[in-house]
Coordinates of C-alpha atoms and ligand atoms in Angstrom, one line a residue:
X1 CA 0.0 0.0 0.0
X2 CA 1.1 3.6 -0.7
X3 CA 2.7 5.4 2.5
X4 CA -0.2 8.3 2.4
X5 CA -3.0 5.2 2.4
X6 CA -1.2 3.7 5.0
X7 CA -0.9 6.5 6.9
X8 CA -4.7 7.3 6.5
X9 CA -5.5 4.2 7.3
X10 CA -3.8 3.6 10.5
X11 CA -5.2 7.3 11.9
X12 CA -8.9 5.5 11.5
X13 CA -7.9 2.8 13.4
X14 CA -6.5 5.0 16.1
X15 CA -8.6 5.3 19.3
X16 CA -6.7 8.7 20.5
X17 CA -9.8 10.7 20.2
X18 CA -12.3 8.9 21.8
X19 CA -9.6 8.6 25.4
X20 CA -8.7 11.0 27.9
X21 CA -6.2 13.6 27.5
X22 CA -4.8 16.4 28.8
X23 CA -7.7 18.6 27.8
X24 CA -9.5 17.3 30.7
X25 CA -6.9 18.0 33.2
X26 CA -8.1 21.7 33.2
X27 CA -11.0 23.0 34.5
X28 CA -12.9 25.7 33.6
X29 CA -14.3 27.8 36.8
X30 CA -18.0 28.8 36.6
X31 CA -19.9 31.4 37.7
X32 CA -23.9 31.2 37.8
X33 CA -24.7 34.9 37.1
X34 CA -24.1 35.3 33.3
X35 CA -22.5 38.2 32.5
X36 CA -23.4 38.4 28.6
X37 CA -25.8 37.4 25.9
X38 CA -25.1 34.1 23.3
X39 CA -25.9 37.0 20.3
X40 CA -22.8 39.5 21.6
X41 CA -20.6 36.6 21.1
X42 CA -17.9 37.1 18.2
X43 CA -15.6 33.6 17.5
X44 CA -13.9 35.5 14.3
X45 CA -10.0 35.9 15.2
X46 CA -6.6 36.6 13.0
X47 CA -3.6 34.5 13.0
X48 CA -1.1 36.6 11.2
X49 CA -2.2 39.0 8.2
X50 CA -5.2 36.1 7.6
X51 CA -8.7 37.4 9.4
X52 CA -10.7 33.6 10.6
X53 CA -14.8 33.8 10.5
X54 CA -14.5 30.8 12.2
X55 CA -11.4 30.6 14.5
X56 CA -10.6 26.3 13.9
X57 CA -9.8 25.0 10.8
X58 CA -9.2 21.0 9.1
X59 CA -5.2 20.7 9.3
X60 CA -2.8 19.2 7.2
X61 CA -3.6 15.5 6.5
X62 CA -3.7 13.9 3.3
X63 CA -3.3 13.8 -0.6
X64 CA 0.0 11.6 -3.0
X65 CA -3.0 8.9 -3.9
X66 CA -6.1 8.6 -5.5
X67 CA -8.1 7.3 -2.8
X68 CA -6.6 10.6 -0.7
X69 CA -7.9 12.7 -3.9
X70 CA -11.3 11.5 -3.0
X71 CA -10.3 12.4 1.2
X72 CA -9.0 15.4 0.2
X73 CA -12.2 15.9 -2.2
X74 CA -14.5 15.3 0.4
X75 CA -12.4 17.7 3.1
X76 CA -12.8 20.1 0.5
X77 CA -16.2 20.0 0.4
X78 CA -16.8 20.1 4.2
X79 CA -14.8 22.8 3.8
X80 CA -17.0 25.0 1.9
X81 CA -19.8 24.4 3.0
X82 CA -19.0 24.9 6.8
X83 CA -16.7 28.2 5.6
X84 CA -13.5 27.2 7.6
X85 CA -10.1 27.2 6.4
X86 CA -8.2 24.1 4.9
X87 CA -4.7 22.8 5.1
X88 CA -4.0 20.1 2.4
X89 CA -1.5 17.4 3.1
X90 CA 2.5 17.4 2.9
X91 CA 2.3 18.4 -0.9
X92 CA 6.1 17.0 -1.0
X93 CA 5.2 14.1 -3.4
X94 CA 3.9 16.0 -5.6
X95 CA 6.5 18.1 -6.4
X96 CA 8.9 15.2 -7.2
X97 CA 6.0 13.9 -9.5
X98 CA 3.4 15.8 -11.3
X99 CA 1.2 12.8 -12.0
X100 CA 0.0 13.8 -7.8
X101 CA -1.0 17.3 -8.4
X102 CA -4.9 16.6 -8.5
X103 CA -5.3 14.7 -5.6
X104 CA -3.8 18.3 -3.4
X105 CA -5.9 20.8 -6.1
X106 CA -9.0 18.7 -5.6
X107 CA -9.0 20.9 -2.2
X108 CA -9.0 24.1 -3.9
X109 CA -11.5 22.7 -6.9
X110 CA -14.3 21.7 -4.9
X111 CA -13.7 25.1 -3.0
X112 CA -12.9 27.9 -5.2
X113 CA -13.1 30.6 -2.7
X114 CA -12.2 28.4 0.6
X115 CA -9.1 29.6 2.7
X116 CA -6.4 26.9 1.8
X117 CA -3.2 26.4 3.3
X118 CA -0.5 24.8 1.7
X119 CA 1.9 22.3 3.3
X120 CA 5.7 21.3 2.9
X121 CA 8.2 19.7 4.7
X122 CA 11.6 21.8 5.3
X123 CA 13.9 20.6 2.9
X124 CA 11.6 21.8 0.1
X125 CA 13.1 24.9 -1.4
X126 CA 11.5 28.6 -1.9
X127 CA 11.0 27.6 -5.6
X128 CA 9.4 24.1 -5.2
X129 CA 7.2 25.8 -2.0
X130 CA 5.9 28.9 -4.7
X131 CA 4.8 26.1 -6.7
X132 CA 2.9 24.2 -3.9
X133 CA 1.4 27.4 -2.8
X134 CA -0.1 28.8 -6.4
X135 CA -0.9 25.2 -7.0
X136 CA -3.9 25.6 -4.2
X137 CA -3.8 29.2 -4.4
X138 CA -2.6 29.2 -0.8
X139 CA -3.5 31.6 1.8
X140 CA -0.1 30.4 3.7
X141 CA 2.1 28.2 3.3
X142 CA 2.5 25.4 6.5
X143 CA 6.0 24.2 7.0
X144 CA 5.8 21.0 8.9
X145 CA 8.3 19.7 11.7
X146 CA 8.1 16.2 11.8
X147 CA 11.7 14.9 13.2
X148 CA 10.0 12.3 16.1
X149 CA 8.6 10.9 12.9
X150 CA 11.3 10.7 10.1
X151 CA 13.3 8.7 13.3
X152 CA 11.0 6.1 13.9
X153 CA 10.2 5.5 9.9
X154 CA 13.2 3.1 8.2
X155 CA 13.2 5.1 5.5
X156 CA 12.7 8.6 7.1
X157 CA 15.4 11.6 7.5
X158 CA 17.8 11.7 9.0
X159 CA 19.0 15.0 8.4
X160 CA 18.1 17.6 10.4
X161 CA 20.7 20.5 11.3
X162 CA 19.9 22.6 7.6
X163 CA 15.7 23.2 8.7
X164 CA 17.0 26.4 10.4
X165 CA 18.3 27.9 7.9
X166 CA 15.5 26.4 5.0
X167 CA 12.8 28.1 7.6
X168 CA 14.7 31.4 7.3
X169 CA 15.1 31.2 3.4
X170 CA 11.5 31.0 3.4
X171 CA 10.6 33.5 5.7
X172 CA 12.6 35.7 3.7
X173 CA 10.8 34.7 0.6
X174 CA 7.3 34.3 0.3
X175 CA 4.1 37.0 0.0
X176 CA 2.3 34.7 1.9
X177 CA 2.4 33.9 6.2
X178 CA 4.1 31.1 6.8
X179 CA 3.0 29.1 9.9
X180 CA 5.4 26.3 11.2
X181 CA 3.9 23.3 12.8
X182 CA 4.5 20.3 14.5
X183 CA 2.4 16.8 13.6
X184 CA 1.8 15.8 17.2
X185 CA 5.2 15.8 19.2
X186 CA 3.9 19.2 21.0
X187 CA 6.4 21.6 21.4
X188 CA 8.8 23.4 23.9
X189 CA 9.5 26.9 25.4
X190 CA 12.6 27.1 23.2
X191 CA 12.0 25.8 20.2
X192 CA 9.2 28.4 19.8
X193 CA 11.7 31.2 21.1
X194 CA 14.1 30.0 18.1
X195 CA 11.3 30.3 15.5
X196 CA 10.4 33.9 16.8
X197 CA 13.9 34.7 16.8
X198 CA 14.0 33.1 12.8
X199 CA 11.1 35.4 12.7
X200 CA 8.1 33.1 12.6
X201 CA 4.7 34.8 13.1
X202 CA 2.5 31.9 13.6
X203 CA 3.6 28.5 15.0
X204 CA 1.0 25.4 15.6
X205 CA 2.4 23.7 18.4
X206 CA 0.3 20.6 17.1
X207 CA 1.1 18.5 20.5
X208 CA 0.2 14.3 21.9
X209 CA -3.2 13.6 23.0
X210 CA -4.5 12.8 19.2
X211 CA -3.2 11.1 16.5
X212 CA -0.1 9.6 17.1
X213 CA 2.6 9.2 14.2
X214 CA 4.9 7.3 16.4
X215 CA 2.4 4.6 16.8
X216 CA 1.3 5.1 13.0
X217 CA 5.1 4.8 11.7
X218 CA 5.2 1.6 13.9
X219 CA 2.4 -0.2 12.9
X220 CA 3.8 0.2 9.2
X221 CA 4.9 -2.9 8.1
X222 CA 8.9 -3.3 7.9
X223 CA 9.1 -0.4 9.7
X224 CA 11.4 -0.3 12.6
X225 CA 10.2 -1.2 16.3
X226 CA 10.0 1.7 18.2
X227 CA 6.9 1.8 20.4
X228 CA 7.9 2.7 23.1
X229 CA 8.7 6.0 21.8
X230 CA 4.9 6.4 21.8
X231 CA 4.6 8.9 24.4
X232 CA 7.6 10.9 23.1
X233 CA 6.6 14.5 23.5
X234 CA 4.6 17.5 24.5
X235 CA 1.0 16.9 25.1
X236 CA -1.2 19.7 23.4
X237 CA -1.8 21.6 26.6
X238 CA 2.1 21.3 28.4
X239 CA 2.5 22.9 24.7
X240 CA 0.2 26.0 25.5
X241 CA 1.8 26.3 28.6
X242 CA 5.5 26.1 27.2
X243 CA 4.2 28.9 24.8
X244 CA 2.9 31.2 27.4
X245 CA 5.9 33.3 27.9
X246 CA 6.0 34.4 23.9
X247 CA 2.1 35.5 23.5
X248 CA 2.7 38.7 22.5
X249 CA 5.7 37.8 19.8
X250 CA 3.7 35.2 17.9
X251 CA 0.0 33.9 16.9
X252 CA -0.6 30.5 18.7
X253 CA -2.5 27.8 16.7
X254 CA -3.4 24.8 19.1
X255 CA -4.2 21.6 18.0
X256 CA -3.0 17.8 18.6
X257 CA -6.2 15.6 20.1
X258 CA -9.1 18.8 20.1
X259 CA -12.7 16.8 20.0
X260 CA -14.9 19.2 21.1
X261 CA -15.6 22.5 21.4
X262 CA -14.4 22.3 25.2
X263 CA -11.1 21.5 24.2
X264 CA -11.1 24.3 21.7
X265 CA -12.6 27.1 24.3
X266 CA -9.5 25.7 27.3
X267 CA -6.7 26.3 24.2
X268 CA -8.2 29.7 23.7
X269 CA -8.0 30.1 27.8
X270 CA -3.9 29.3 27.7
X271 CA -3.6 31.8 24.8
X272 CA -4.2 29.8 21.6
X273 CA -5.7 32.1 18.5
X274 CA -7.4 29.2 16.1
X275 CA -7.3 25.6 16.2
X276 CA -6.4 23.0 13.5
X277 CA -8.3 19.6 13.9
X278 CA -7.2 16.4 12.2
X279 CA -7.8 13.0 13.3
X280 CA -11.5 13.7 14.5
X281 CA -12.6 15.8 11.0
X282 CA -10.9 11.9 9.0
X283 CA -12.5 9.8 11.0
X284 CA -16.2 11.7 10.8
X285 CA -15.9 11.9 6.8
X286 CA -14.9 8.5 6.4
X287 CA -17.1 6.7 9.2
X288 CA -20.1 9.0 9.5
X289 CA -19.8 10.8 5.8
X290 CA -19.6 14.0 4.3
X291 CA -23.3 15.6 5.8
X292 CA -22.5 14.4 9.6
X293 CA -19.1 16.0 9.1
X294 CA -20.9 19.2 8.3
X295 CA -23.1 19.0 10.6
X296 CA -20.5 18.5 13.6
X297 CA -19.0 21.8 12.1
X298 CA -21.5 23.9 12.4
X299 CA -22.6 21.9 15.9
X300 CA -19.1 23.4 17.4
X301 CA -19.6 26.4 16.3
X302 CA -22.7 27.1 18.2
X303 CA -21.7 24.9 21.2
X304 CA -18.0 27.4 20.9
X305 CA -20.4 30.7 20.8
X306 CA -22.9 28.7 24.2
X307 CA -19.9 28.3 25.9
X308 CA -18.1 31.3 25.6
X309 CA -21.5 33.1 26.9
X310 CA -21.3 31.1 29.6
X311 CA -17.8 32.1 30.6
X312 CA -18.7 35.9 29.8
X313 CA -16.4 36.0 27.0
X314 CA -17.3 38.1 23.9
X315 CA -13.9 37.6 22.0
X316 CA -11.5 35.2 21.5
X317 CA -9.1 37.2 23.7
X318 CA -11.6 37.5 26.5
X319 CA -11.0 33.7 27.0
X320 CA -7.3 34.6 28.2
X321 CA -8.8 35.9 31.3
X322 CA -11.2 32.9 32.3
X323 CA -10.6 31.7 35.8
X324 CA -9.0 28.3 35.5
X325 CA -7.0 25.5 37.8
X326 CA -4.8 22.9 36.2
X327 CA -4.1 19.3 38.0
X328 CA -1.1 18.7 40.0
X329 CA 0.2 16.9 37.2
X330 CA -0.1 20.4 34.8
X331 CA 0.9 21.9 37.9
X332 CA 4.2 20.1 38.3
X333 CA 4.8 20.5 34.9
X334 CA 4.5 24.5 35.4
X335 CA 7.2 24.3 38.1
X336 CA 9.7 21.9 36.9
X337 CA 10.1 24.0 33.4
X338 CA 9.8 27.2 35.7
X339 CA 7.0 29.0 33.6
X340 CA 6.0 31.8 35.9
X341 CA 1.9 31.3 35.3
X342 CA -1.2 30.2 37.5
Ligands
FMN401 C1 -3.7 10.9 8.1 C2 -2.9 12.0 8.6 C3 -1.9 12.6 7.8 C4 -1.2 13.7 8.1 N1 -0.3 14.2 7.3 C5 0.3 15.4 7.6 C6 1.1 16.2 6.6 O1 1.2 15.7 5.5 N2 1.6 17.3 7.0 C7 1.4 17.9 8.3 O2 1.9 19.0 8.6 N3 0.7 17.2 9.2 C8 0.1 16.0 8.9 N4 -0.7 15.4 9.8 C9 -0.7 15.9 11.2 C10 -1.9 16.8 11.5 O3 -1.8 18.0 10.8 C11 -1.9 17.2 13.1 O4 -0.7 17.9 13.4 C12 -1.9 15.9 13.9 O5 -2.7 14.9 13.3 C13 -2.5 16.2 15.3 O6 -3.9 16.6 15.3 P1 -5.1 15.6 15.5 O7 -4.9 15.0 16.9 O8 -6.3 16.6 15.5 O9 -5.2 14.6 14.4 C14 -1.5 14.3 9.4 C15 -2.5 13.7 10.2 C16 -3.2 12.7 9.8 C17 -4.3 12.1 10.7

């Protein structure tokens, strides 16, 4: 089977989503005297230069195959209809072979006016990444860090030390934002402070608690035996928290195991600006189909705008200043990296 099948594949058969995470290790403090109405609720938000209706979007997943050209078709579709952004898939392949091209522009065919988002890994050059990013008409272009995952993959990288400078290069280079993201290893206090100090605007600390690409790349066959590397990495929430100190240098995107609007209002709380959701958007289309997917869309969108009422938060940014207490666990995890918050 083709790696991008495979790799779909396995994420259905993941569980991740469905389990506890760290999500639920924060709680939310209510109050029972509302302070504002559902209708003065606004979700819109900006990450970047790039204004969001709708502040989650479907993240980078799939597309190198034809049955992903139907996925990507049917994301694409969801997509429109619900009005949130897109990320396509690691449009990598496709540059090394144009027979690929359709199943990534499929995204932007069945959604001519949608907000897409290209994606790359970072040995790709500036040249190769223009192409990807006219291909879809990109909004941005998504550079993905995926080193956990090139280790435990027999045939993966195993190059690392020139992504600095590639980031830069691109940085440097394109009209569009770039946003640099992980694929579910979370991410730490420093390696966001290096990609602020490369310049990065927008970083999606895409952290463990979902879909799991350790386990994925394991369950490969002939792939190297490394399971017990499952839990290596920053859930999505120690990632928030390792990104507290930089909130005013950079636009946060959270995502890495989000199922529910819950989880999407408690990244807002530790600072996140939008949301990118993955596994649980795959697993809807291809279990429940295209309409349920829809209709889960627009379902978080009002329970998002409920929620937020109840808080007494009209914005985004409002959420920031929700009363919240995190579990000795988060807790610990505060003081042993010494991040001066709650
Ligand atoms: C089938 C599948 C393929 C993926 N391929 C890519 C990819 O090509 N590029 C990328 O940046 N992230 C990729 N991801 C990672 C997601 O964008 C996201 O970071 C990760 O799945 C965690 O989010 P989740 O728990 O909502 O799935 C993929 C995820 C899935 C499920």
């Amino acid at each position: 089977m083709n790696r991008k099948d495979e790799h779909v594949t396995l994420a259905l058969e993941q569980a991740e989503h469905t389990k506890q995470n760290d999500f639920d290790q924060i709680q939310l403090i209510h109050h029972s005297l509302g302070s504002i109405d559902v209708e003065q609720v606004d979700i819109s938000t900006q990450i970047g230069s790039i204004p969001l209706e709708i502040p989650f979007f479907i993240n980078a997943m799939t597309g190198g195959s034809e049955w992903t050209k139907d996925i990507n078709a049917k994301l694409g579709y969801v997509a429109k209809q619900t009005g949130i952004a897109i990320a396509t898939g690691s449009m990598s392949a496709a540059l090394k072979d144009d027979s690929l091209w359709d199943s990534f522009t499929v995204v932007r065919d069945v959604n001519p006016n949608g907000l897409v988002f290209a994606n790359i890994n970072p040995n790709i050059s500036v040249e190769d990444a223009q192409i990807a990013i006219q291909k879809v008409q990109g909004k941005a272009l998504q550079i993905h860090l995926n080193a956990a995952q090139e280790i435990v993959m027999s045939e993966g990288d195993r190059s690392f030390s020139h992504w600095r400078s590639n980031i830069k290069a691109h940085l440097q280079s394109h009209k569009v934002d770039v946003i640099v993201k992980e694929v579910g290893m979370g991410m730490s206090g420093q390696t966001i402070k290096e990609l602020i100090d490369l310049d990065v605007k927008i970083i999606d600390i895409s952290g463990r608690g979902g879909t799991n690409f350790v386990s994925i790349e394991n369950a490969r066959k002939g792939n190297s035996q490394m399971n017990y590397m499952a839990n290596w990495g920053q859930s999505s929430v120690q990632s928030l928290l390792e990104a507290l100190p930089y909130l005013s240098q950079v636009d946060i995107i959270a995502s890495g195991g989000i199922r529910n609007a819950l989880d999407m209002v408690k990244s807002f709380v530790l600072g996140a600006k939008a949301i990118g959701i993955s596994g649980v958007i795959l697993q809807s289309v291809m279990n429940q189909g295209v309409e349920a997917t829809i209709q889960m869309i627009e379902n978080w969108q009002q329970d998002l705008i409920k929620i937020m009422a109840l808080l007494g938060a009209r914005t985004i940014l409002d959420l920031r200043k929700v009363d919240v207490v995190l579990s000795l666990e988060l807790q610990h995890y505060l003081k042993s990296r010494e991040i001066n918050k709650y």
